[in-house]
PDB file of C-alpha atoms and ligand atoms in Angstrom:
ATOM      1  CA  MET X   1      27.928  41.956 -25.729  1.00  0.00           C
ATOM      2  CA  ALA X   2      29.401  41.426 -22.487  1.00  0.00           C
ATOM      3  CA  ASP X   3      31.381  44.424 -22.631  1.00  0.00           C
ATOM      4  CA  ARG X   4      28.260  46.595 -23.271  1.00  0.00           C
ATOM      5  CA  TYR X   5      28.423  46.186 -19.478  1.00  0.00           C
ATOM      6  CA  GLU X   6      30.673  47.822 -16.886  1.00  0.00           C
ATOM      7  CA  LYS X   7      30.791  46.326 -13.683  1.00  0.00           C
ATOM      8  CA  ILE X   8      30.321  48.981 -10.218  1.00  0.00           C
ATOM      9  CA  GLU X   9      30.446  46.624  -7.572  1.00  0.00           C
ATOM     10  CA  LYS X  10      29.604  43.111  -6.725  1.00  0.00           C
ATOM     11  CA  ILE X  11      26.307  42.190  -4.825  1.00  0.00           C
ATOM     12  CA  GLY X  12      26.379  38.609  -4.303  1.00  0.00           C
ATOM     13  CA  GLU X  13      28.350  35.855  -4.432  1.00  0.00           C
ATOM     14  CA  GLY X  14      26.908  32.254  -4.584  1.00  0.00           C
ATOM     15  CA  SER X  15      28.071  28.153  -5.925  1.00  0.00           C
ATOM     16  CA  TYR X  16      26.625  29.370  -8.879  1.00  0.00           C
ATOM     17  CA  GLY X  17      28.518  32.330  -9.563  1.00  0.00           C
ATOM     18  CA  GLN X  18      28.080  36.254  -8.724  1.00  0.00           C
ATOM     19  CA  VAL X  19      25.933  39.221  -8.891  1.00  0.00           C
ATOM     20  CA  TRP X  20      27.366  42.618  -9.890  1.00  0.00           C
ATOM     21  CA  LYS X  21      25.955  46.209  -9.882  1.00  0.00           C
ATOM     22  CA  VAL X  22      26.338  46.941 -13.810  1.00  0.00           C
ATOM     23  CA  LYS X  23      25.724  49.642 -15.985  1.00  0.00           C
ATOM     24  CA  LEU X  24      25.851  50.549 -19.573  1.00  0.00           C
ATOM     25  CA  ARG X  25      29.542  51.434 -20.908  1.00  0.00           C
ATOM     26  CA  ASP X  26      28.402  53.664 -23.409  1.00  0.00           C
ATOM     27  CA  ASP X  27      25.568  55.563 -22.591  1.00  0.00           C
ATOM     28  CA  PRO X  28      26.566  58.893 -20.479  1.00  0.00           C
ATOM     29  CA  ALA X  29      22.264  59.959 -21.389  1.00  0.00           C
ATOM     30  CA  ASN X  30      21.508  57.086 -19.093  1.00  0.00           C
ATOM     31  CA  SER X  31      24.980  57.049 -16.692  1.00  0.00           C
ATOM     32  CA  LYS X  32      22.673  56.784 -13.795  1.00  0.00           C
ATOM     33  CA  ASN X  33      20.787  53.479 -15.045  1.00  0.00           C
ATOM     34  CA  LYS X  34      21.941  50.499 -13.309  1.00  0.00           C
ATOM     35  CA  PHE X  35      21.564  46.975 -13.828  1.00  0.00           C
ATOM     36  CA  VAL X  36      22.126  43.629 -12.216  1.00  0.00           C
ATOM     37  CA  LEU X  37      24.240  40.651 -14.312  1.00  0.00           C
ATOM     38  CA  LYS X  38      24.212  37.308 -12.490  1.00  0.00           C
ATOM     39  CA  LEU X  39      27.033  35.563 -13.936  1.00  0.00           C
ATOM     40  CA  ILE X  40      26.212  31.918 -13.893  1.00  0.00           C
ATOM     41  CA  ARG X  41      28.753  29.269 -13.516  1.00  0.00           C
ATOM     42  CA  LEU X  42      27.902  26.537 -16.216  1.00  0.00           C
ATOM     43  CA  GLU X  43      32.125  25.213 -17.145  1.00  0.00           C
ATOM     44  CA  LYS X  44      30.625  21.733 -15.916  1.00  0.00           C
ATOM     45  CA  ALA X  45      27.260  21.370 -17.904  1.00  0.00           C
ATOM     46  CA  ASN X  46      26.963  19.646 -21.747  1.00  0.00           C
ATOM     47  CA  LYS X  47      25.770  21.137 -24.505  1.00  0.00           C
ATOM     48  CA  LYS X  48      22.100  19.758 -23.669  1.00  0.00           C
ATOM     49  CA  GLU X  49      22.517  21.368 -20.466  1.00  0.00           C
ATOM     50  CA  ARG X  50      23.694  24.598 -21.889  1.00  0.00           C
ATOM     51  CA  GLU X  51      21.234  25.236 -24.264  1.00  0.00           C
ATOM     52  CA  TYR X  52      18.493  24.074 -21.452  1.00  0.00           C
ATOM     53  CA  ALA X  53      20.016  26.886 -19.596  1.00  0.00           C
ATOM     54  CA  GLU X  54      19.780  29.341 -22.243  1.00  0.00           C
ATOM     55  CA  GLN X  55      16.052  27.921 -23.066  1.00  0.00           C
ATOM     56  CA  GLU X  56      15.089  29.019 -19.793  1.00  0.00           C
ATOM     57  CA  VAL X  57      16.333  32.363 -20.153  1.00  0.00           C
ATOM     58  CA  LYS X  58      14.310  33.091 -22.671  1.00  0.00           C
ATOM     59  CA  LEU X  59      11.336  31.790 -21.333  1.00  0.00           C
ATOM     60  CA  LEU X  60      11.945  33.634 -18.341  1.00  0.00           C
ATOM     61  CA  LYS X  61      12.607  36.984 -20.903  1.00  0.00           C
ATOM     62  CA  THR X  62       8.746  36.567 -21.853  1.00  0.00           C
ATOM     63  CA  LEU X  63       7.406  37.112 -18.084  1.00  0.00           C
ATOM     64  CA  SER X  64       5.935  40.665 -18.127  1.00  0.00           C
ATOM     65  CA  HIS X  65       4.567  41.407 -14.400  1.00  0.00           C
ATOM     66  CA  PRO X  66       5.121  44.147 -12.320  1.00  0.00           C
ATOM     67  CA  ASN X  67       5.727  42.220  -9.105  1.00  0.00           C
ATOM     68  CA  ILE X  68       8.601  40.100 -10.795  1.00  0.00           C
ATOM     69  CA  VAL X  69      12.778  41.243 -11.552  1.00  0.00           C
ATOM     70  CA  SER X  70      12.244  41.819 -15.344  1.00  0.00           C
ATOM     71  CA  PHE X  71      15.172  39.891 -17.700  1.00  0.00           C
ATOM     72  CA  LYS X  72      17.036  42.723 -19.418  1.00  0.00           C
ATOM     73  CA  ASP X  73      19.720  41.075 -21.418  1.00  0.00           C
ATOM     74  CA  HIS X  74      21.650  37.357 -21.988  1.00  0.00           C
ATOM     75  CA  PHE X  75      24.777  36.490 -23.060  1.00  0.00           C
ATOM     76  CA  TRP X  76      27.873  33.986 -22.881  1.00  0.00           C
ATOM     77  CA  TYR X  77      30.174  35.880 -20.694  1.00  0.00           C
ATOM     78  CA  ASP X  78      33.234  34.475 -22.692  1.00  0.00           C
ATOM     79  CA  SER X  79      33.725  32.792 -25.425  1.00  0.00           C
ATOM     80  CA  LYS X  80      33.904  29.256 -24.387  1.00  0.00           C
ATOM     81  CA  GLN X  81      30.525  29.275 -23.337  1.00  0.00           C
ATOM     82  CA  THR X  82      31.457  28.836 -19.408  1.00  0.00           C
ATOM     83  CA  GLN X  83      29.568  31.731 -17.781  1.00  0.00           C
ATOM     84  CA  LEU X  84      25.805  32.930 -18.848  1.00  0.00           C
ATOM     85  CA  GLY X  85      24.971  36.638 -18.282  1.00  0.00           C
ATOM     86  CA  ILE X  86      22.045  37.554 -16.954  1.00  0.00           C
ATOM     87  CA  VAL X  87      20.803  41.111 -16.990  1.00  0.00           C
ATOM     88  CA  MET X  88      18.129  42.158 -15.023  1.00  0.00           C
ATOM     89  CA  SER X  89      16.850  45.559 -12.925  1.00  0.00           C
ATOM     90  CA  LEU X  90      18.182  46.290  -9.996  1.00  0.00           C
ATOM     91  CA  CYS X  91      16.271  46.901  -7.126  1.00  0.00           C
ATOM     92  CA  GLU X  92      17.633  49.359  -5.115  1.00  0.00           C
ATOM     93  CA  GLY X  93      16.039  48.746  -1.763  1.00  0.00           C
ATOM     94  CA  GLY X  94      18.038  44.828  -1.268  1.00  0.00           C
ATOM     95  CA  ASP X  95      16.405  41.836  -0.437  1.00  0.00           C
ATOM     96  CA  LEU X  96      12.987  41.346   1.982  1.00  0.00           C
ATOM     97  CA  TYR X  97      15.518  39.215   4.481  1.00  0.00           C
ATOM     98  CA  LYS X  98      18.035  41.958   5.224  1.00  0.00           C
ATOM     99  CA  VAL X  99      14.824  44.786   5.658  1.00  0.00           C
ATOM    100  CA  LEU X 100      13.522  42.122   8.287  1.00  0.00           C
ATOM    101  CA  LYS X 101      16.540  41.230  10.206  1.00  0.00           C
ATOM    102  CA  SER X 102      17.183  45.125  10.298  1.00  0.00           C
ATOM    103  CA  LYS X 103      13.485  45.486  12.014  1.00  0.00           C
ATOM    104  CA  LYS X 104      14.707  42.859  14.919  1.00  0.00           C
ATOM    105  CA  GLY X 105      14.721  44.717  18.090  1.00  0.00           C
ATOM    106  CA  GLY X 106      12.933  47.151  17.063  1.00  0.00           C
ATOM    107  CA  GLY X 107       9.512  47.901  15.860  1.00  0.00           C
ATOM    108  CA  LYS X 108       7.372  45.718  13.833  1.00  0.00           C
ATOM    109  CA  LEU X 109       6.194  45.970  10.476  1.00  0.00           C
ATOM    110  CA  SER X 110       2.692  47.033  10.637  1.00  0.00           C
ATOM    111  CA  GLU X 111      -0.317  45.050   9.575  1.00  0.00           C
ATOM    112  CA  HIS X 112      -0.810  47.839   6.402  1.00  0.00           C
ATOM    113  CA  GLU X 113       2.989  47.218   5.429  1.00  0.00           C
ATOM    114  CA  VAL X 114       2.731  44.027   6.002  1.00  0.00           C
ATOM    115  CA  MET X 115      -0.085  43.247   3.517  1.00  0.00           C
ATOM    116  CA  GLN X 116       0.700  45.491   1.179  1.00  0.00           C
ATOM    117  CA  TRP X 117       3.775  43.250   0.557  1.00  0.00           C
ATOM    118  CA  PHE X 118       2.276  39.844   0.632  1.00  0.00           C
ATOM    119  CA  ILE X 119      -0.437  40.647  -1.841  1.00  0.00           C
ATOM    120  CA  GLN X 120       2.379  42.048  -4.374  1.00  0.00           C
ATOM    121  CA  ILE X 121       4.406  38.678  -3.616  1.00  0.00           C
ATOM    122  CA  ALA X 122       1.335  36.664  -4.463  1.00  0.00           C
ATOM    123  CA  LEU X 123      -0.193  38.372  -7.191  1.00  0.00           C
ATOM    124  CA  ALA X 124       3.498  37.745  -8.596  1.00  0.00           C
ATOM    125  CA  VAL X 125       3.520  33.766  -7.650  1.00  0.00           C
ATOM    126  CA  GLN X 126      -0.096  33.396  -9.243  1.00  0.00           C
ATOM    127  CA  TYR X 127       1.087  34.869 -12.465  1.00  0.00           C
ATOM    128  CA  LEU X 128       4.027  32.220 -12.640  1.00  0.00           C
ATOM    129  CA  HIS X 129       1.520  29.494 -11.761  1.00  0.00           C
ATOM    130  CA  SER X 130      -0.401  30.578 -14.301  1.00  0.00           C
ATOM    131  CA  LYS X 131       2.479  30.094 -16.721  1.00  0.00           C
ATOM    132  CA  ASN X 132       3.075  26.971 -15.108  1.00  0.00           C
ATOM    133  CA  ILE X 133       5.944  28.179 -14.020  1.00  0.00           C
ATOM    134  CA  LEU X 134       6.954  26.984 -10.503  1.00  0.00           C
ATOM    135  CA  HIS X 135       9.381  28.949  -8.461  1.00  0.00           C
ATOM    136  CA  ARG X 136      10.812  26.337  -6.314  1.00  0.00           C
ATOM    137  CA  ASP X 137      13.212  28.973  -4.164  1.00  0.00           C
ATOM    138  CA  LEU X 138      10.448  31.355  -2.465  1.00  0.00           C
ATOM    139  CA  LYS X 139      12.188  32.729   0.276  1.00  0.00           C
ATOM    140  CA  THR X 140      12.975  36.066   1.556  1.00  0.00           C
ATOM    141  CA  GLN X 141      16.510  36.353   0.339  1.00  0.00           C
ATOM    142  CA  ASN X 142      14.668  36.071  -3.207  1.00  0.00           C
ATOM    143  CA  ILE X 143      12.198  39.059  -2.820  1.00  0.00           C
ATOM    144  CA  PHE X 144      13.707  42.380  -3.513  1.00  0.00           C
ATOM    145  CA  LEU X 145      12.406  46.009  -3.131  1.00  0.00           C
ATOM    146  CA  THR X 146      12.624  48.795  -5.377  1.00  0.00           C
ATOM    147  CA  ARG X 147      13.328  52.449  -4.771  1.00  0.00           C
ATOM    148  CA  SER X 148       9.922  53.317  -4.994  1.00  0.00           C
ATOM    149  CA  ASN X 149       8.543  50.076  -2.101  1.00  0.00           C
ATOM    150  CA  LEU X 150       7.625  48.155  -4.433  1.00  0.00           C
ATOM    151  CA  VAL X 151       7.924  44.465  -4.144  1.00  0.00           C
ATOM    152  CA  LYS X 152       9.470  42.459  -6.740  1.00  0.00           C
ATOM    153  CA  LEU X 153      10.361  38.379  -6.870  1.00  0.00           C
ATOM    154  CA  GLY X 154      13.758  37.417  -8.096  1.00  0.00           C
ATOM    155  CA  ASP X 155      15.930  34.688  -8.490  1.00  0.00           C
ATOM    156  CA  LEU X 156      13.690  32.461 -10.817  1.00  0.00           C
ATOM    157  CA  GLY X 157      16.077  29.537 -11.810  1.00  0.00           C
ATOM    158  CA  ILE X 158      18.252  28.529 -14.034  1.00  0.00           C
ATOM    159  CA  ALA X 159      20.219  26.721 -12.513  1.00  0.00           C
ATOM    160  CA  ARG X 160      18.257  25.244 -10.904  1.00  0.00           C
ATOM    161  CA  GLU X 161      16.744  22.541 -12.983  1.00  0.00           C
ATOM    162  CA  LEU X 162      20.626  22.033 -13.933  1.00  0.00           C
ATOM    163  CA  LYS X 163      20.949  20.559 -10.472  1.00  0.00           C
ATOM    164  CA  GLU X 164      21.238  16.719 -10.788  1.00  0.00           C
ATOM    165  CA  ASP X 165      19.309  16.140  -7.911  1.00  0.00           C
ATOM    166  CA  GLU X 166      16.814  18.554  -6.078  1.00  0.00           C
ATOM    167  CA  MET X 167      17.445  16.832  -2.639  1.00  0.00           C
ATOM    168  CA  ALA X 168      21.355  17.488  -3.087  1.00  0.00           C
ATOM    169  CA  SER X 169      20.632  21.164  -3.490  1.00  0.00           C
ATOM    170  CA  THR X 170      18.425  21.395  -0.829  1.00  0.00           C
ATOM    171  CA  LEU X 171      21.088  20.229   1.904  1.00  0.00           C
ATOM    172  CA  ILE X 172      23.393  22.992   0.440  1.00  0.00           C
ATOM    173  CA  GLY X 173      20.668  25.765   2.335  1.00  0.00           C
ATOM    174  CA  THR X 174      18.933  25.655   5.566  1.00  0.00           C
ATOM    175  CA  PRO X 175      15.806  24.314   4.129  1.00  0.00           C
ATOM    176  CA  TYR X 176      13.998  26.847   6.391  1.00  0.00           C
ATOM    177  CA  TYR X 177      11.232  26.697   3.541  1.00  0.00           C
ATOM    178  CA  MET X 178      10.962  23.291   2.655  1.00  0.00           C
ATOM    179  CA  SER X 179       7.109  21.828   2.438  1.00  0.00           C
ATOM    180  CA  PRO X 180       6.877  18.630   4.123  1.00  0.00           C
ATOM    181  CA  GLU X 181       6.109  16.562   0.960  1.00  0.00           C
ATOM    182  CA  ILE X 182       9.696  17.428  -0.024  1.00  0.00           C
ATOM    183  CA  PHE X 183      10.842  15.329   2.414  1.00  0.00           C
ATOM    184  CA  GLN X 184       8.704  12.432   1.665  1.00  0.00           C
ATOM    185  CA  ASN X 185       9.226  12.774  -1.837  1.00  0.00           C
ATOM    186  CA  ILE X 186       6.615  13.616  -3.181  1.00  0.00           C
ATOM    187  CA  PRO X 187       7.311  15.666  -6.139  1.00  0.00           C
ATOM    188  CA  TYR X 188       7.048  19.867  -5.441  1.00  0.00           C
ATOM    189  CA  SER X 189       4.137  20.918  -6.840  1.00  0.00           C
ATOM    190  CA  TYR X 190       2.498  25.021  -7.220  1.00  0.00           C
ATOM    191  CA  LYS X 191       1.182  23.804  -3.498  1.00  0.00           C
ATOM    192  CA  SER X 192       4.649  23.531  -2.524  1.00  0.00           C
ATOM    193  CA  ASP X 193       5.750  27.231  -3.330  1.00  0.00           C
ATOM    194  CA  ILE X 194       2.474  28.082  -1.038  1.00  0.00           C
ATOM    195  CA  TRP X 195       3.686  26.996   1.617  1.00  0.00           C
ATOM    196  CA  SER X 196       7.251  28.714   1.305  1.00  0.00           C
ATOM    197  CA  LEU X 197       4.640  31.777   0.842  1.00  0.00           C
ATOM    198  CA  GLY X 198       3.025  30.727   4.093  1.00  0.00           C
ATOM    199  CA  CYS X 199       6.843  30.940   5.589  1.00  0.00           C
ATOM    200  CA  ILE X 200       6.887  34.464   4.267  1.00  0.00           C
ATOM    201  CA  LEU X 201       4.178  35.914   5.977  1.00  0.00           C
ATOM    202  CA  TYR X 202       4.962  34.621   8.835  1.00  0.00           C
ATOM    203  CA  GLU X 203       8.592  35.891   9.359  1.00  0.00           C
ATOM    204  CA  MET X 204       7.137  39.002   7.916  1.00  0.00           C
ATOM    205  CA  THR X 205       5.219  39.510  10.829  1.00  0.00           C
ATOM    206  CA  SER X 206       7.030  37.232  13.131  1.00  0.00           C
ATOM    207  CA  LEU X 207      10.730  38.284  12.398  1.00  0.00           C
ATOM    208  CA  LYS X 208      11.579  34.878  12.530  1.00  0.00           C
ATOM    209  CA  HIS X 209      11.514  31.940  10.820  1.00  0.00           C
ATOM    210  CA  ALA X 210       7.979  29.495  10.809  1.00  0.00           C
ATOM    211  CA  PHE X 211      10.038  26.488  11.867  1.00  0.00           C
ATOM    212  CA  THR X 212      13.784  26.901  13.022  1.00  0.00           C
ATOM    213  CA  ALA X 213      15.925  23.515  14.634  1.00  0.00           C
ATOM    214  CA  HIS X 214      19.425  24.064  15.695  1.00  0.00           C
ATOM    215  CA  ALA X 215      19.941  20.873  13.634  1.00  0.00           C
ATOM    216  CA  PHE X 216      18.868  19.664  10.501  1.00  0.00           C
ATOM    217  CA  SER X 217      17.298  16.302  11.071  1.00  0.00           C
ATOM    218  CA  SER X 218      15.720  18.376  13.865  1.00  0.00           C
ATOM    219  CA  LEU X 219      14.088  20.914  11.907  1.00  0.00           C
ATOM    220  CA  VAL X 220      12.771  18.493   8.912  1.00  0.00           C
ATOM    221  CA  HIS X 221      10.695  17.052  12.135  1.00  0.00           C
ATOM    222  CA  LYS X 222       9.375  19.953  12.996  1.00  0.00           C
ATOM    223  CA  ILE X 223       8.317  20.349   9.310  1.00  0.00           C
ATOM    224  CA  ILE X 224       6.680  17.333   8.966  1.00  0.00           C
ATOM    225  CA  ASN X 225       4.793  16.039  12.239  1.00  0.00           C
ATOM    226  CA  GLY X 226       5.744  19.291  14.767  1.00  0.00           C
ATOM    227  CA  GLU X 227       2.653  21.450  15.821  1.00  0.00           C
ATOM    228  CA  PRO X 228       1.850  24.887  13.872  1.00  0.00           C
ATOM    229  CA  PRO X 229       4.181  27.517  14.563  1.00  0.00           C
ATOM    230  CA  LYS X 230       3.029  30.754  17.705  1.00  0.00           C
ATOM    231  CA  MET X 231       0.898  32.901  15.144  1.00  0.00           C
ATOM    232  CA  PRO X 232       2.173  36.564  16.112  1.00  0.00           C
ATOM    233  CA  THR X 233       0.703  38.855  18.130  1.00  0.00           C
ATOM    234  CA  GLY X 234      -0.728  42.102  17.494  1.00  0.00           C
ATOM    235  CA  TYR X 235      -2.088  41.140  13.858  1.00  0.00           C
ATOM    236  CA  SER X 236      -5.262  40.730  12.909  1.00  0.00           C
ATOM    237  CA  LYS X 237      -7.553  37.042  12.405  1.00  0.00           C
ATOM    238  CA  GLY X 238      -7.613  37.715   8.719  1.00  0.00           C
ATOM    239  CA  VAL X 239      -3.480  37.504   8.215  1.00  0.00           C
ATOM    240  CA  CYS X 240      -3.208  34.701  11.107  1.00  0.00           C
ATOM    241  CA  ASP X 241      -5.323  32.766   9.259  1.00  0.00           C
ATOM    242  CA  LEU X 242      -3.883  33.203   5.890  1.00  0.00           C
ATOM    243  CA  ILE X 243      -0.904  31.634   7.532  1.00  0.00           C
ATOM    244  CA  SER X 244      -2.640  28.674   9.096  1.00  0.00           C
ATOM    245  CA  ARG X 245      -3.478  27.863   5.833  1.00  0.00           C
ATOM    246  CA  MET X 246      -0.864  28.146   3.797  1.00  0.00           C
ATOM    247  CA  LEU X 247       1.239  25.833   6.407  1.00  0.00           C
ATOM    248  CA  ASN X 248      -0.717  23.228   6.348  1.00  0.00           C
ATOM    249  CA  LYS X 249       0.970  19.698   6.276  1.00  0.00           C
ATOM    250  CA  GLU X 250      -2.117  18.494   4.090  1.00  0.00           C
ATOM    251  CA  ILE X 251      -1.179  20.010   0.765  1.00  0.00           C
ATOM    252  CA  ASP X 252      -4.145  19.325  -1.342  1.00  0.00           C
ATOM    253  CA  ALA X 253      -6.043  21.779   2.091  1.00  0.00           C
ATOM    254  CA  ARG X 254      -3.599  24.524   1.509  1.00  0.00           C
ATOM    255  CA  PRO X 255      -5.307  27.279  -0.965  1.00  0.00           C
ATOM    256  CA  SER X 256      -3.907  27.881  -4.463  1.00  0.00           C
ATOM    257  CA  ALA X 257      -2.114  31.497  -5.102  1.00  0.00           C
ATOM    258  CA  ARG X 258      -5.535  32.496  -6.865  1.00  0.00           C
ATOM    259  CA  ASP X 259      -7.505  30.889  -3.295  1.00  0.00           C
ATOM    260  CA  ILE X 260      -5.305  33.455  -1.411  1.00  0.00           C
ATOM    261  CA  LEU X 261      -6.010  36.128  -3.360  1.00  0.00           C
ATOM    262  CA  GLN X 262     -10.057  35.736  -3.847  1.00  0.00           C
ATOM    263  CA  THR X 263     -10.137  35.414   0.385  1.00  0.00           C
ATOM    264  CA  PRO X 264     -12.395  38.521   1.172  1.00  0.00           C
ATOM    265  CA  PHE X 265      -9.463  40.168   3.476  1.00  0.00           C
ATOM    266  CA  VAL X 266      -7.109  40.005   1.203  1.00  0.00           C
ATOM    267  CA  GLN X 267      -9.444  41.280  -1.870  1.00  0.00           C
ATOM    268  CA  GLU X 268      -9.863  44.209   0.650  1.00  0.00           C
ATOM    269  CA  LYS X 269      -6.223  45.189   0.952  1.00  0.00           C
ATOM    270  CA  ILE X 270      -5.690  44.547  -2.795  1.00  0.00           C
ATOM    271  CA  LYS X 271      -8.272  47.222  -3.699  1.00  0.00           C
ATOM    272  CA  LYS X 272      -6.408  49.818  -0.934  1.00  0.00           C
ATOM    273  CA  PHE X 273      -3.194  49.114  -2.729  1.00  0.00           C
ATOM    274  CA  LEU X 274      -4.959  49.846  -5.911  1.00  0.00           C
ATOM    275  CA  GLU X 275      -6.218  52.708  -4.843  1.00  0.00           C
ATOM    276  CA  ASP X 276      -3.265  54.212  -3.090  1.00  0.00           C
ATOM    277  CA  SER X 277      -1.028  53.236  -5.546  1.00  0.00           C
ATOM    278  CA  GLN X 278      -3.241  55.518  -8.333  1.00  0.00           C
ATOM    279  CA  SER X 279      -2.991  58.538  -5.595  1.00  0.00           C
ATOM    280  CA  LYS X 280       0.998  57.971  -5.799  1.00  0.00           C
ATOM    281  CA  GLN X 281       0.708  58.106  -9.924  1.00  0.00           C
ATOM    282  CA  LYS X 282      -2.068  60.651  -9.529  1.00  0.00           C
ATOM    283  CA  ARG X 283       0.621  62.932  -7.278  1.00  0.00           C
ATOM    284  CA  PRO X 284       3.458  64.132  -9.230  1.00  0.00           C
ATOM    285  CA  SER X 285       0.908  65.633 -12.126  1.00  0.00           C
ATOM    286  CA  ARG X 286      -0.811  68.191  -9.616  1.00  0.00           C
TER     287      ARG X 286
HETATM  288  P1  ADP J   1      21.340  33.450  -5.307  1.00  0.00           P
HETATM  289  O1  ADP J   1      20.177  33.414  -4.894  1.00  0.00           O
HETATM  290  O2  ADP J   1      21.286  32.119  -6.330  1.00  0.00           O
HETATM  291  O3  ADP J   1      22.494  33.191  -5.310  1.00  0.00           O
HETATM  292  P2  ADP J   1      19.501  36.234  -6.357  1.00  0.00           P
HETATM  293  O4  ADP J   1      19.631  35.872  -7.826  1.00  0.00           O
HETATM  294  O5  ADP J   1      18.875  34.899  -5.361  1.00  0.00           O
HETATM  295  O6  ADP J   1      20.506  34.612  -6.672  1.00  0.00           O
HETATM  296  O7  ADP J   1      21.420  37.113  -5.614  1.00  0.00           O
HETATM  297  C1  ADP J   1      21.891  37.068  -5.125  1.00  0.00           C
HETATM  298  C2  ADP J   1      21.620  38.673  -4.291  1.00  0.00           C
HETATM  299  O8  ADP J   1      22.135  39.218  -4.773  1.00  0.00           O
HETATM  300  C3  ADP J   1      20.481  38.756  -3.641  1.00  0.00           C
HETATM  301  O9  ADP J   1      19.789  37.915  -2.231  1.00  0.00           O
HETATM  302  C4  ADP J   1      20.290  40.443  -3.705  1.00  0.00           C
HETATM  303  O10 ADP J   1      20.703  40.617  -2.144  1.00  0.00           O
HETATM  304  C5  ADP J   1      21.099  40.466  -4.879  1.00  0.00           C
HETATM  305  N1  ADP J   1      20.462  40.889  -5.954  1.00  0.00           N
HETATM  306  C6  ADP J   1      19.540  39.586  -6.709  1.00  0.00           C
HETATM  307  N2  ADP J   1      19.451  40.627  -8.331  1.00  0.00           N
HETATM  308  C7  ADP J   1      18.976  41.402  -7.299  1.00  0.00           C
HETATM  309  C8  ADP J   1      18.031  42.638  -7.954  1.00  0.00           C
HETATM  310  N3  ADP J   1      17.728  42.553  -9.166  1.00  0.00           N
HETATM  311  N4  ADP J   1      18.630  43.792  -7.648  1.00  0.00           N
HETATM  312  C9  ADP J   1      19.392  43.676  -6.315  1.00  0.00           C
HETATM  313  N5  ADP J   1      19.540  43.017  -5.725  1.00  0.00           N
HETATM  314  C10 ADP J   1      19.391  42.019  -6.261  1.00  0.00           C
HETATM  315 MG1   MG J   2      18.862  34.094  -4.225  1.00  0.00          MG
END
């Protein structure tokens, strides 16, 4: 299976393994068809954990949503089963983090652009939640754009569950998107994903993190006890209200993904988004 794909270039590397841009080897007709191969190192995992990882991939393969990176294939990359390979569709537009970074110093995103992207992310989150799946690592680096400017949520956690201790994995990176409860030993829930979604909307409008600090401990303190972040300027009350509701420190007061999508302000944007995508679909046949 593994040699069906030819590596083109490495596009990511982390403690878990590598991410490659690949193409099908024996597919001249579709030579332009490119994919992403994520290799997850599992040499330290025991048999049960390996089975779990495979089971998790199988579950993710059943997901089908226009705003979620689709899984194409999976296989053990080597005969010793130390690396699990997952093939996904490629998002040529890169990740949202890089897009936002490139805007710094230049113009902000328009409210229209922000909301067009945000509703697609919220739809993806609602879909996952409706399947009882938590994302657990929602951040702009895990949101990808396609060539046609569609948003796809990616990095659905396979290895995530395998890490012995959630806190330990949090400490590896800076926990900009972590909700207050996670630092208070309250289990991760749907509402923790919503907090992260609030951080993402804040970042899209302000081009900076909702919570920042120079030291880890002061960042945690700000998330737990600090004032809500200063609202972005140049955006409507509808956008600012959404951010405030999602960044509510009280878990139960935070809206669900469904609540967000049912907000009249958001409904209006969804209507516009659907109209736009329908007219785009019609255009080539004219
Ligand atoms: P991890 O965060 O565990 O390293 P990701 O799945 O987020 O793994 O992939 C790492 C990086 O590789 C992403 O931030 C992105 O830049 C790139 N990448 C991953 N999947 C895709 C994809 N489907 N299309 C385009 N780029 C991708
Ligand atoms: Mg990632």
